[in-house]
Short mmCIF file of C-alpha atoms in Angstrom, two decimals:
data_model
loop_
_atom_site.label_atom_id
_atom_site.label_comp_id
_atom_site.label_asym_id
_atom_site.label_seq_id
_atom_site.Cartn_x
_atom_site.Cartn_y
_atom_site.Cartn_z
CA MET A 1 -69.93 112.48 -23.92
CA PRO A 2 -67.47 109.72 -23.07
CA ARG A 3 -65.15 110.13 -20.15
CA THR A 4 -61.49 110.04 -21.21
CA ALA A 5 -59.19 107.51 -19.57
CA PHE A 6 -55.42 107.71 -20.05
CA PHE A 7 -53.14 104.73 -19.52
CA VAL A 8 -49.69 106.11 -18.84
CA SER A 9 -46.60 103.97 -18.64
CA ASP A 10 -42.83 104.27 -18.71
CA ARG A 11 -42.73 101.22 -20.92
CA THR A 12 -45.22 99.22 -23.04
CA GLY A 13 -48.44 100.35 -21.35
CA ILE A 14 -49.67 96.76 -21.15
CA THR A 15 -49.93 96.63 -17.36
CA SER A 16 -51.46 100.08 -17.20
CA GLU A 17 -54.08 99.24 -19.83
CA MET A 18 -54.98 96.00 -18.11
CA LEU A 19 -55.28 97.56 -14.69
CA GLY A 20 -57.40 100.41 -16.00
CA HIS A 21 -59.49 98.15 -18.21
CA THR A 22 -60.24 95.80 -15.31
CA LEU A 23 -61.49 98.68 -13.22
CA LEU A 24 -63.42 100.45 -15.99
CA THR A 25 -65.37 97.34 -17.00
CA GLN A 26 -66.97 97.60 -13.56
CA PHE A 27 -68.75 100.76 -14.73
CA GLU A 28 -70.88 99.46 -17.56
CA ASP A 29 -73.05 102.52 -18.03
CA VAL A 30 -70.16 104.93 -18.52
CA LYS A 31 -68.66 105.30 -21.97
CA PHE A 32 -64.88 105.69 -21.91
CA HIS A 33 -62.56 107.15 -24.50
CA ARG A 34 -59.27 105.32 -23.98
CA VAL A 35 -55.84 106.72 -24.76
CA THR A 36 -52.58 104.90 -24.08
CA LEU A 37 -49.41 106.93 -23.58
CA PRO A 38 -46.54 104.44 -23.53
CA PHE A 39 -42.77 104.96 -23.20
CA VAL A 40 -43.07 108.02 -20.96
CA ASP A 41 -39.61 107.64 -19.46
CA THR A 42 -38.14 111.13 -19.21
CA PRO A 43 -39.30 114.34 -17.45
CA GLU A 44 -39.78 115.90 -20.91
CA LYS A 45 -42.06 113.12 -22.10
CA ALA A 46 -43.93 113.29 -18.79
CA GLN A 47 -44.54 117.01 -19.35
CA GLU A 48 -45.75 116.32 -22.89
CA ALA A 49 -48.12 113.67 -21.58
CA VAL A 50 -49.40 115.95 -18.82
CA GLN A 51 -49.99 118.59 -21.49
CA LYS A 52 -52.13 116.14 -23.50
CA ILE A 53 -54.13 115.31 -20.40
CA ARG A 54 -54.71 119.01 -19.64
CA GLU A 55 -55.87 119.65 -23.20
CA GLN A 56 -58.26 116.70 -23.01
CA ALA A 57 -59.63 118.02 -19.70
CA ARG A 58 -60.38 121.33 -21.41
CA LEU A 59 -61.98 119.62 -24.41
CA ASP A 60 -64.09 117.26 -22.28
CA GLN A 61 -64.85 119.90 -19.64
CA CYS A 62 -64.41 117.03 -17.25
CA ARG A 63 -61.26 115.68 -15.68
CA PRO A 64 -59.80 112.59 -17.32
CA LEU A 65 -59.01 109.43 -15.41
CA VAL A 66 -55.29 108.65 -15.44
CA PHE A 67 -53.99 105.14 -14.71
CA CYS A 68 -50.26 105.32 -14.02
CA THR A 69 -47.75 102.51 -13.77
CA MET A 70 -44.60 104.58 -13.64
CA VAL A 71 -41.85 103.11 -11.52
CA ASP A 72 -40.03 106.42 -11.09
CA GLU A 73 -41.51 108.51 -8.32
CA ALA A 74 -40.54 111.86 -9.84
CA LEU A 75 -42.14 110.95 -13.16
CA ARG A 76 -45.37 109.82 -11.61
CA THR A 77 -45.81 112.80 -9.30
CA ALA A 78 -45.89 114.92 -12.47
CA PHE A 79 -49.35 113.42 -13.07
CA GLN A 80 -50.77 114.52 -9.71
CA ILE A 81 -52.57 117.49 -11.17
CA ASP A 82 -55.92 119.01 -10.27
CA GLU A 83 -57.16 118.64 -13.85
CA ALA A 84 -57.01 114.83 -13.68
CA PHE A 85 -58.05 111.99 -11.41
CA THR A 86 -54.90 109.89 -11.13
CA LEU A 87 -54.50 106.36 -9.76
CA ASN A 88 -50.91 105.30 -9.21
CA PHE A 89 -50.39 101.59 -9.21
CA PHE A 90 -46.86 101.51 -7.78
CA GLU A 91 -47.59 104.18 -5.22
CA ALA A 92 -50.44 102.13 -3.79
CA PHE A 93 -48.63 98.81 -3.52
CA ILE A 94 -44.87 99.08 -3.64
CA GLY A 95 -44.55 100.64 -0.16
CA PRO A 96 -46.44 97.90 1.72
CA LEU A 97 -44.60 95.27 -0.33
CA GLU A 98 -41.19 96.78 0.47
CA GLN A 99 -42.10 96.64 4.13
CA GLU A 100 -43.27 93.02 3.93
CA LEU A 101 -40.13 91.94 2.07
CA SER A 102 -37.90 94.12 4.30
CA ARG A 103 -36.07 95.65 1.37
CA LYS A 104 -36.26 98.50 -1.09
CA SER A 105 -37.54 97.83 -4.59
CA SER A 106 -35.11 98.36 -7.43
CA HIS A 107 -37.15 101.09 -9.16
CA THR A 108 -36.02 99.71 -12.49
CA VAL A 109 -38.07 100.62 -15.52
CA GLY A 110 -39.30 98.05 -17.99
CA LYS A 111 -38.85 94.93 -15.94
CA SER A 112 -42.27 93.39 -16.36
CA HIS A 113 -42.38 92.98 -20.11
CA GLY A 114 -38.68 92.88 -20.89
CA ILE A 115 -36.76 89.78 -21.82
CA THR A 116 -35.89 88.02 -18.60
CA ASN A 117 -33.68 85.29 -19.94
CA PHE A 118 -32.91 83.55 -23.18
CA GLU A 119 -34.25 80.19 -22.04
CA GLU A 120 -37.69 81.60 -21.27
CA TYR A 121 -37.67 83.46 -24.55
CA LYS A 122 -36.79 80.30 -26.45
CA THR A 123 -39.52 78.31 -24.71
CA ARG A 124 -42.06 80.80 -25.89
CA ILE A 125 -40.80 81.14 -29.44
CA ASP A 126 -40.55 77.36 -29.75
CA ALA A 127 -44.13 77.04 -28.57
CA VAL A 128 -45.28 79.58 -31.16
CA ASN A 129 -43.44 77.73 -33.91
CA TYR A 130 -44.94 74.50 -32.68
CA ALA A 131 -48.47 75.91 -32.83
CA MET A 132 -47.86 77.28 -36.34
CA ILE A 133 -46.53 73.97 -37.64
CA HIS A 134 -49.20 71.83 -35.97
CA ASP A 135 -52.19 73.92 -36.95
CA ASP A 136 -55.37 72.62 -38.50
CA GLY A 137 -54.57 68.92 -38.52
CA VAL A 138 -51.10 69.27 -40.00
CA MET A 139 -49.26 66.66 -37.96
CA PRO A 140 -45.60 66.05 -38.65
CA ARG A 141 -43.80 63.48 -36.54
CA ASP A 142 -43.36 65.15 -33.16
CA LEU A 143 -46.94 65.13 -31.93
CA ASN A 144 -45.82 63.48 -28.72
CA GLU A 145 -44.06 66.72 -27.86
CA ALA A 146 -47.45 68.43 -27.63
CA ASP A 147 -48.57 69.54 -24.18
CA ILE A 148 -52.15 69.58 -25.42
CA ILE A 149 -54.07 68.88 -28.62
CA LEU A 150 -57.27 70.82 -29.21
CA ILE A 151 -59.99 69.15 -31.26
CA GLY A 152 -63.32 70.47 -32.50
CA VAL A 153 -65.24 71.46 -35.61
CA SER A 154 -63.78 74.01 -38.03
CA ARG A 155 -64.07 77.61 -36.69
CA ALA A 156 -64.52 76.67 -33.03
CA ALA A 157 -61.55 78.94 -32.08
CA LYS A 158 -58.89 76.21 -31.90
CA THR A 159 -56.17 78.16 -33.73
CA PRO A 160 -56.28 81.42 -31.75
CA THR A 161 -56.51 79.45 -28.51
CA CYS A 162 -53.40 77.43 -29.44
CA LEU A 163 -51.52 80.59 -30.33
CA TYR A 164 -52.54 82.26 -27.10
CA LEU A 165 -51.40 79.23 -25.09
CA ALA A 166 -48.05 79.40 -26.89
CA LEU A 167 -47.49 83.14 -26.64
CA GLN A 168 -48.67 83.64 -23.08
CA TYR A 169 -47.73 80.40 -21.42
CA GLY A 170 -45.09 78.73 -23.59
CA ILE A 171 -47.40 75.72 -23.94
CA LYS A 172 -46.98 73.52 -27.03
CA ALA A 173 -50.50 73.22 -28.41
CA ALA A 174 -51.48 71.39 -31.60
CA ASN A 175 -54.96 71.35 -33.06
CA TYR A 176 -56.95 68.94 -35.17
CA PRO A 177 -60.26 69.72 -36.86
CA LEU A 178 -63.12 67.22 -36.57
CA THR A 179 -64.73 67.01 -40.01
CA PRO A 180 -67.74 65.07 -41.32
CA GLU A 181 -65.36 62.19 -42.25
CA ASP A 182 -64.60 61.73 -38.55
CA PHE A 183 -68.23 61.25 -37.54
CA GLY A 184 -70.35 58.12 -37.56
CA GLN A 185 -67.80 55.58 -36.33
CA HIS A 186 -67.94 56.81 -32.71
CA THR A 187 -64.22 56.62 -32.36
CA LEU A 188 -61.39 59.14 -32.53
CA PRO A 189 -59.51 59.71 -35.80
CA ARG A 190 -56.76 57.08 -35.89
CA LEU A 191 -54.00 59.69 -35.78
CA LEU A 192 -55.22 60.93 -32.41
CA LEU A 193 -55.64 57.57 -30.68
CA PRO A 194 -52.11 57.44 -29.19
CA TYR A 195 -52.59 60.92 -27.68
CA ARG A 196 -55.96 60.44 -26.04
CA ASN A 197 -54.84 61.95 -22.74
CA LYS A 198 -53.64 65.12 -24.40
CA LEU A 199 -56.94 65.89 -26.10
CA PHE A 200 -59.18 68.77 -25.13
CA GLY A 201 -62.29 69.74 -27.08
CA LEU A 202 -63.70 73.07 -28.15
CA THR A 203 -67.31 73.33 -29.19
CA ILE A 204 -69.54 76.23 -30.18
CA ASP A 205 -73.20 77.13 -30.46
CA PRO A 206 -74.33 76.07 -33.99
CA VAL A 207 -76.08 79.40 -34.65
CA ARG A 208 -72.90 81.33 -33.86
CA LEU A 209 -70.89 78.85 -35.90
CA ALA A 210 -73.14 79.33 -38.93
CA GLN A 211 -72.73 83.10 -38.56
CA ILE A 212 -68.92 82.80 -38.46
CA ARG A 213 -68.74 80.37 -41.37
CA GLU A 214 -71.16 82.41 -43.45
CA GLU A 215 -68.70 85.31 -43.36
CA ARG A 216 -65.99 83.08 -44.76
CA LYS A 217 -67.95 81.04 -47.29
CA PRO A 218 -71.28 82.73 -47.94
CA GLY A 219 -74.09 80.45 -49.07
CA SER A 220 -72.01 77.26 -48.72
CA LYS A 221 -73.14 73.94 -47.30
CA TYR A 222 -70.23 74.37 -44.88
CA ALA A 223 -71.94 77.45 -43.43
CA ALA A 224 -75.55 76.22 -43.56
CA LEU A 225 -77.23 76.13 -40.14
CA ASP A 226 -78.41 72.52 -40.47
CA ASN A 227 -74.90 71.39 -41.38
CA CYS A 228 -73.44 73.33 -38.46
CA GLN A 229 -76.00 71.73 -36.14
CA PHE A 230 -75.10 68.30 -37.49
CA GLU A 231 -71.35 68.81 -37.10
CA VAL A 232 -71.59 70.25 -33.58
CA ASN A 233 -73.94 67.46 -32.43
CA GLU A 234 -71.70 64.76 -33.85
CA ALA A 235 -68.51 66.31 -32.49
CA GLU A 236 -69.99 66.70 -29.00
CA ALA A 237 -71.38 63.15 -29.08
CA LEU A 238 -67.98 61.82 -30.11
CA MET A 239 -66.15 63.73 -27.37
CA ARG A 240 -68.63 62.57 -24.73
CA HIS A 241 -68.43 59.01 -26.02
CA VAL A 242 -64.64 58.80 -25.85
CA GLY A 243 -64.41 60.91 -22.70
CA VAL A 244 -62.62 64.00 -24.01
CA PRO A 245 -63.39 67.06 -21.88
CA TYR A 246 -64.68 70.04 -23.83
CA LEU A 247 -65.61 73.68 -23.51
CA ALA A 248 -67.88 75.97 -25.51
CA SER A 249 -66.13 78.94 -27.09
CA THR A 250 -69.40 80.77 -27.78
CA THR A 251 -69.33 83.13 -24.80
CA ARG A 252 -65.70 82.88 -23.79
CA SER A 253 -62.82 85.07 -24.88
CA ILE A 254 -59.57 83.51 -26.10
CA GLU A 255 -58.02 84.35 -22.73
CA GLU A 256 -60.78 82.57 -20.87
CA LEU A 257 -60.60 79.53 -23.12
CA ALA A 258 -56.84 79.29 -22.71
CA THR A 259 -56.78 79.74 -18.94
CA THR A 260 -59.74 77.42 -18.40
CA ILE A 261 -58.05 74.72 -20.47
CA MET A 262 -54.79 75.20 -18.54
CA HIS A 263 -56.72 74.88 -15.29
CA GLN A 264 -58.84 71.88 -16.25
CA ALA A 265 -56.02 70.00 -17.98
CA GLY A 266 -53.65 70.68 -15.09
CA LEU A 267 -51.04 72.41 -17.25
CA THR A 268 -48.52 74.83 -15.75
CA ARG A 269 -47.13 77.80 -17.58
CA ARG A 270 -43.61 77.47 -18.93
CA ASN A 271 -42.71 81.12 -18.64
CA TYR A 272 -43.41 84.24 -16.62
CA MET B 1 -35.95 79.35 0.10
CA PRO B 2 -38.19 81.16 -2.37
CA ARG B 3 -41.04 83.28 -1.10
CA THR B 4 -44.41 82.00 -2.32
CA ALA B 5 -46.68 84.39 -4.21
CA PHE B 6 -50.31 83.48 -4.93
CA PHE B 7 -52.30 85.11 -7.70
CA VAL B 8 -55.95 84.68 -6.78
CA SER B 9 -58.77 85.54 -9.14
CA ASP B 10 -62.48 84.95 -9.56
CA ARG B 11 -61.84 84.43 -13.24
CA THR B 12 -58.82 83.77 -15.49
CA GLY B 13 -56.09 85.06 -13.16
CA ILE B 14 -54.52 87.04 -16.01
CA THR B 15 -54.92 90.46 -14.40
CA SER B 16 -53.83 89.17 -11.02
CA GLU B 17 -50.71 87.52 -12.45
CA MET B 18 -49.78 90.59 -14.44
CA LEU B 19 -50.20 93.06 -11.61
CA GLY B 20 -48.39 90.79 -9.17
CA HIS B 21 -45.65 90.07 -11.67
CA THR B 22 -45.13 93.79 -12.30
CA LEU B 23 -44.61 94.39 -8.60
CA LEU B 24 -42.44 91.32 -7.98
CA THR B 25 -40.00 92.16 -10.79
CA GLN B 26 -39.07 95.20 -8.72
CA PHE B 27 -37.46 92.86 -6.18
CA GLU B 28 -34.73 91.23 -8.23
CA ASP B 29 -32.86 89.60 -5.37
CA VAL B 30 -35.86 87.71 -4.02
CA LYS B 31 -36.75 84.36 -5.54
CA PHE B 32 -40.49 83.81 -5.83
CA HIS B 33 -42.47 80.61 -6.15
CA ARG B 34 -45.57 81.57 -8.09
CA VAL B 35 -48.95 79.86 -7.83
CA THR B 36 -52.05 80.97 -9.71
CA LEU B 37 -55.46 80.12 -8.26
CA PRO B 38 -58.00 81.03 -10.93
CA PHE B 39 -61.82 80.68 -10.99
CA VAL B 40 -62.26 81.24 -7.24
CA ASP B 41 -65.87 82.36 -7.51
CA THR B 42 -67.75 80.77 -4.61
CA PRO B 43 -67.25 80.93 -0.81
CA GLU B 44 -66.35 77.21 -0.90
CA LYS B 45 -63.61 77.73 -3.49
CA ALA B 46 -62.38 80.73 -1.50
CA GLN B 47 -62.09 78.54 1.60
CA GLU B 48 -60.19 75.90 -0.39
CA ALA B 49 -57.82 78.55 -1.70
CA VAL B 50 -57.31 80.00 1.79
CA GLN B 51 -56.54 76.48 2.99
CA LYS B 52 -53.84 76.11 0.33
CA ILE B 53 -52.33 79.43 1.33
CA ARG B 54 -52.29 78.41 5.02
CA GLU B 55 -50.58 75.12 4.17
CA GLN B 56 -47.97 76.93 2.12
CA ALA B 57 -47.35 79.33 5.00
CA ARG B 58 -46.67 76.35 7.28
CA LEU B 59 -44.39 74.71 4.70
CA ASP B 60 -42.46 77.92 3.97
CA GLN B 61 -42.45 79.05 7.60
CA CYS B 62 -43.00 82.46 6.10
CA ARG B 63 -46.22 84.14 5.08
CA PRO B 64 -47.02 84.01 1.37
CA LEU B 65 -47.81 87.09 -0.67
CA VAL B 66 -51.36 87.04 -2.03
CA PHE B 67 -52.37 89.20 -5.00
CA CYS B 68 -56.14 89.34 -5.23
CA THR B 69 -58.34 90.63 -8.03
CA MET B 70 -61.67 89.42 -6.69
CA VAL B 71 -64.57 91.70 -7.50
CA ASP B 72 -66.80 90.32 -4.74
CA GLU B 73 -66.07 91.90 -1.39
CA ALA B 74 -67.10 88.87 0.68
CA LEU B 75 -64.85 86.59 -1.35
CA ARG B 76 -61.84 88.81 -1.07
CA THR B 77 -62.16 89.47 2.66
CA ALA B 78 -61.74 85.69 3.10
CA PHE B 79 -58.09 86.27 2.14
CA GLN B 80 -57.43 88.83 4.86
CA ILE B 81 -55.72 86.32 7.13
CA ASP B 82 -52.76 86.73 9.45
CA GLU B 83 -50.88 83.90 7.74
CA ALA B 84 -50.65 85.84 4.47
CA PHE B 85 -49.72 89.28 3.20
CA THR B 86 -52.62 90.18 0.92
CA LEU B 87 -52.87 93.00 -1.63
CA ASN B 88 -56.34 93.65 -3.01
CA PHE B 89 -56.44 95.51 -6.30
CA PHE B 90 -60.13 96.28 -6.36
CA GLU B 91 -60.18 97.34 -2.74
CA ALA B 92 -57.44 99.88 -3.34
CA PHE B 93 -58.89 101.53 -6.42
CA ILE B 94 -62.58 100.84 -6.88
CA GLY B 95 -63.69 103.08 -3.98
CA PRO B 96 -61.89 106.23 -5.17
CA LEU B 97 -63.06 105.49 -8.72
CA GLU B 98 -66.69 105.10 -7.62
CA GLN B 99 -66.45 108.45 -5.93
CA GLU B 100 -64.88 110.13 -8.96
CA LEU B 101 -67.53 108.69 -11.31
CA SER B 102 -70.32 109.34 -8.79
CA ARG B 103 -71.73 105.86 -9.11
CA LYS B 104 -71.42 102.38 -7.71
CA SER B 105 -69.48 99.77 -9.65
CA SER B 106 -71.40 96.78 -10.92
CA HIS B 107 -69.38 94.19 -8.98
CA THR B 108 -69.72 91.81 -11.90
CA VAL B 109 -67.27 88.96 -12.10
CA GLY B 110 -65.34 88.14 -15.24
CA LYS B 111 -65.78 91.38 -17.11
CA SER B 112 -62.19 92.09 -18.04
CA HIS B 113 -61.41 89.01 -20.09
CA GLY B 114 -64.91 87.99 -21.14
CA ILE B 115 -66.31 88.45 -24.59
CA THR B 116 -67.56 91.99 -24.79
CA ASN B 117 -69.18 91.92 -28.17
CA PHE B 118 -69.18 89.87 -31.31
CA GLU B 119 -67.69 92.61 -33.48
CA GLU B 120 -64.62 92.95 -31.28
CA TYR B 121 -64.25 89.20 -31.16
CA LYS B 122 -64.45 88.97 -34.93
CA THR B 123 -61.88 91.74 -35.42
CA ARG B 124 -59.43 89.78 -33.33
CA ILE B 125 -60.06 86.39 -34.88
CA ASP B 126 -59.88 87.91 -38.37
CA ALA B 127 -56.55 89.48 -37.47
CA VAL B 128 -55.23 86.12 -36.24
CA ASN B 129 -56.35 84.42 -39.45
CA TYR B 130 -54.76 87.20 -41.43
CA ALA B 131 -51.43 86.76 -39.65
CA MET B 132 -51.55 82.98 -40.17
CA ILE B 133 -52.28 83.30 -43.89
CA HIS B 134 -49.73 86.05 -44.50
CA ASP B 135 -46.84 84.52 -42.62
CA ASP B 136 -43.31 84.14 -43.92
CA GLY B 137 -43.73 85.80 -47.28
CA VAL B 138 -46.88 83.97 -48.25
CA MET B 139 -48.79 86.76 -49.93
CA PRO B 140 -52.20 86.07 -51.39
CA ARG B 141 -54.07 88.92 -52.98
CA ASP B 142 -55.26 91.05 -50.05
CA LEU B 143 -51.95 92.51 -48.89
CA ASN B 144 -53.44 95.99 -49.06
CA GLU B 145 -55.64 95.02 -46.14
CA ALA B 146 -52.54 94.77 -43.95
CA ASP B 147 -52.18 97.35 -41.20
CA ILE B 148 -48.47 96.65 -41.12
CA ILE B 149 -45.95 94.40 -42.86
CA LEU B 150 -42.92 93.29 -40.88
CA ILE B 151 -39.72 92.60 -42.79
CA GLY B 152 -36.37 91.23 -41.65
CA VAL B 153 -34.04 88.25 -41.86
CA SER B 154 -35.31 84.77 -41.01
CA ARG B 155 -35.65 84.25 -37.20
CA ALA B 156 -35.76 87.92 -36.27
CA ALA B 157 -39.08 87.34 -34.36
CA LYS B 158 -41.41 88.52 -37.13
CA THR B 159 -43.97 85.71 -36.75
CA PRO B 160 -44.56 85.88 -32.98
CA THR B 161 -44.71 89.68 -33.17
CA CYS B 162 -47.36 89.50 -35.91
CA LEU B 163 -49.38 87.00 -33.89
CA TYR B 164 -49.13 89.13 -30.77
CA LEU B 165 -50.28 92.21 -32.69
CA ALA B 166 -53.25 90.20 -33.97
CA LEU B 167 -54.25 88.57 -30.68
CA GLN B 168 -53.76 91.55 -28.39
CA TYR B 169 -54.65 94.46 -30.61
CA GLY B 170 -56.67 93.11 -33.54
CA ILE B 171 -54.01 94.48 -35.93
CA LYS B 172 -53.65 92.82 -39.33
CA ALA B 173 -49.93 92.12 -39.60
CA ALA B 174 -48.22 90.32 -42.49
CA ASN B 175 -44.55 89.44 -42.58
CA TYR B 176 -41.98 88.97 -45.30
CA PRO B 177 -38.51 87.47 -44.84
CA LEU B 178 -35.52 89.23 -46.37
CA THR B 179 -33.30 86.52 -47.83
CA PRO B 180 -29.92 86.62 -49.60
CA GLU B 181 -31.76 86.94 -52.95
CA ASP B 182 -33.13 90.29 -51.80
CA PHE B 183 -29.72 91.78 -51.10
CA GLY B 184 -27.29 93.49 -53.45
CA GLN B 185 -29.75 95.49 -55.56
CA HIS B 186 -30.39 98.08 -52.79
CA THR B 187 -34.07 98.08 -53.46
CA LEU B 188 -37.06 96.43 -51.86
CA PRO B 189 -38.39 93.12 -53.16
CA ARG B 190 -40.80 93.98 -55.98
CA LEU B 191 -43.80 92.54 -54.14
CA LEU B 192 -43.32 95.01 -51.30
CA LEU B 193 -42.87 98.17 -53.38
CA PRO B 194 -46.57 99.15 -53.44
CA TYR B 195 -46.73 98.86 -49.64
CA ARG B 196 -43.67 100.87 -48.69
CA ASN B 197 -45.51 102.91 -46.07
CA LYS B 198 -46.72 99.82 -44.27
CA LEU B 199 -43.27 98.33 -43.81
CA PHE B 200 -41.55 98.02 -40.46
CA GLY B 201 -38.27 96.19 -39.95
CA LEU B 202 -37.05 93.82 -37.30
CA THR B 203 -33.36 93.18 -36.92
CA ILE B 204 -31.30 91.16 -34.45
CA ASP B 205 -27.77 90.85 -33.16
CA PRO B 206 -25.93 88.43 -35.50
CA VAL B 207 -24.45 86.43 -32.60
CA ARG B 208 -27.91 85.85 -31.10
CA LEU B 209 -29.24 85.05 -34.57
CA ALA B 210 -26.55 82.42 -35.15
CA GLN B 211 -27.42 80.89 -31.77
CA ILE B 212 -31.13 80.69 -32.65
CA ARG B 213 -30.52 79.33 -36.14
CA GLU B 214 -27.98 76.81 -34.88
CA GLU B 215 -30.72 75.21 -32.75
CA ARG B 216 -32.89 74.77 -35.80
CA LYS B 217 -30.30 73.77 -38.41
CA PRO B 218 -27.10 72.76 -36.63
CA GLY B 219 -23.91 73.18 -38.65
CA SER B 220 -25.68 74.75 -41.64
CA LYS B 221 -24.51 77.70 -43.70
CA TYR B 222 -27.84 79.31 -42.71
CA ALA B 223 -26.73 79.25 -39.05
CA ALA B 224 -23.05 80.15 -39.56
CA LEU B 225 -22.02 83.34 -37.79
CA ASP B 226 -20.41 84.92 -40.88
CA ASN B 227 -23.57 84.27 -42.88
CA CYS B 228 -25.73 85.75 -40.09
CA GLN B 229 -23.47 88.80 -39.98
CA PHE B 230 -23.75 89.18 -43.75
CA GLU B 231 -27.55 88.86 -43.78
CA VAL B 232 -28.07 91.27 -40.87
CA ASN B 233 -25.68 93.86 -42.36
CA GLU B 234 -27.34 93.67 -45.76
CA ALA B 235 -30.86 93.78 -44.33
CA GLU B 236 -30.08 96.79 -42.14
CA ALA B 237 -28.32 98.56 -45.02
CA LEU B 238 -31.34 97.95 -47.24
CA MET B 239 -33.81 99.21 -44.65
CA ARG B 240 -31.73 102.34 -44.00
CA HIS B 241 -31.33 102.91 -47.73
CA VAL B 242 -35.03 102.77 -48.51
CA GLY B 243 -36.03 104.46 -45.25
CA VAL B 244 -37.89 101.66 -43.49
CA PRO B 245 -37.82 102.14 -39.70
CA TYR B 246 -36.54 99.14 -37.78
CA LEU B 247 -36.06 97.76 -34.30
CA ALA B 248 -33.73 95.16 -32.83
CA SER B 249 -35.47 92.18 -31.28
CA THR B 250 -32.35 91.05 -29.41
CA THR B 251 -33.18 92.50 -26.00
CA ARG B 252 -36.88 93.12 -26.41
CA SER B 253 -39.74 90.81 -25.50
CA ILE B 254 -42.55 90.16 -27.98
CA GLU B 255 -44.76 92.52 -25.96
CA GLU B 256 -42.19 95.29 -26.20
CA LEU B 257 -41.65 94.77 -29.90
CA ALA B 258 -45.38 94.84 -30.59
CA THR B 259 -46.16 97.90 -28.49
CA THR B 260 -43.11 99.79 -29.74
CA ILE B 261 -44.11 99.10 -33.35
CA MET B 262 -47.70 100.20 -32.62
CA HIS B 263 -46.36 103.40 -31.07
CA GLN B 264 -43.77 104.21 -33.75
CA ALA B 265 -46.04 103.31 -36.67
CA GLY B 266 -48.93 105.25 -35.16
CA LEU B 267 -51.30 102.28 -35.12
CA THR B 268 -54.28 102.14 -32.77
CA ARG B 269 -55.63 98.97 -31.26
CA ARG B 270 -58.80 97.59 -32.78
CA ASN B 271 -60.12 95.96 -29.64
CA TYR B 272 -60.09 96.26 -25.87
#
């Protein structure tokens, strides 16, 4: 029977889920049933949530884990019940931090994922628009605005990585697919030559690539393993030849790809 | 002088940044200078990072805050130095959790943002593709696959919200812009009628909308305040009339919009 884990928050639940998830992945042999309870911002909603936790404890005959990121002390103490094992994020850290900074925290709900200012918001939205417009080799005039241009064979995870860079970091990321027409001449597609220093490659294991492409175009040459092997070999050879750094997306999540690229390309986030 | 905050991680730094950010936003009157040090996964890299922190302490003449999410105990103890104020997330919670679960944690690096399994990965990538293909009223045949369809006037934040839903939660989100042609008849655009129960609206303060549109098409009728007021009024009237729930994006971040929609529409995430 899986152990139930609740992520309780006075706002979106994003921080609570991430904190809990980070800890739970350290216990690989336990199966967890995860429930997020967001927007618990009144004593009434706290009581409702506590009720759910109690019911689950009865059902499971085992006390649920509760990861709390409530700012309000009164709300979070409601979750200190015998029927649950509760970890309080703010309780653990805000006290020592208040002492170090010699001031009281503001105890304001919903700060961490709220809109901080319009400029930051605009940066991010602009970056998302940029990624949408400059996807898959569509290159209108303002390619020199790009912070980074991802290249690689079709289905190497360029698009989601660009979108993640835009949404999370406000980075303007374009992407350009390397296709069989680009191979053989051992030089970059002409369109990319002026932006050599902005290029970053994504590659992928050909077997995985064939599997991904097969789902999209079953039985096609595009998806055939030997074609995938050819394309990946040529793309990697080209990137090595012209000195474009590259990463394999095979065993990396979108988050890892994005942060590794930021790190290796020396980019700094545009928003917090 | 801003206080420096380091986010140190053995992997992407995403968890460390988020947890640190959540705490720091509770101190509104302190200015922070934020530095992320990701991929600190060897004793040598830990020493390098500690060196950077020491230098910053000298520069600032004030000890930096250090938010650590290192799984490895030896690596994280390297950051327990007098010149810094260090908060260790794993240290605080993993012990109590090990006790509650009656087992040792695996101490494996890079679990929380690594690829967990191919199915989950596919769900997410498929959702991103879906959002890309079904953006801005482009509606090929498989609209009944959508988990949710966002409607609203142009520039109400539909696209980034759809992308966030896809990337973070694996939710298939389409979006459809309400334009002046859709107003006046007090009924939904014909294309949307079969999917009434999947609709969710986004609206926005007309003044903010005019500001956003003005940046894109300066001096246009599209951006004029009276036109924005007209469109927003009509769109809201339509959504109320046909009973589509809606949210204002004016003071909400993309994260808040996405999680609020998930919550109100009763959607569950497809991936962790």
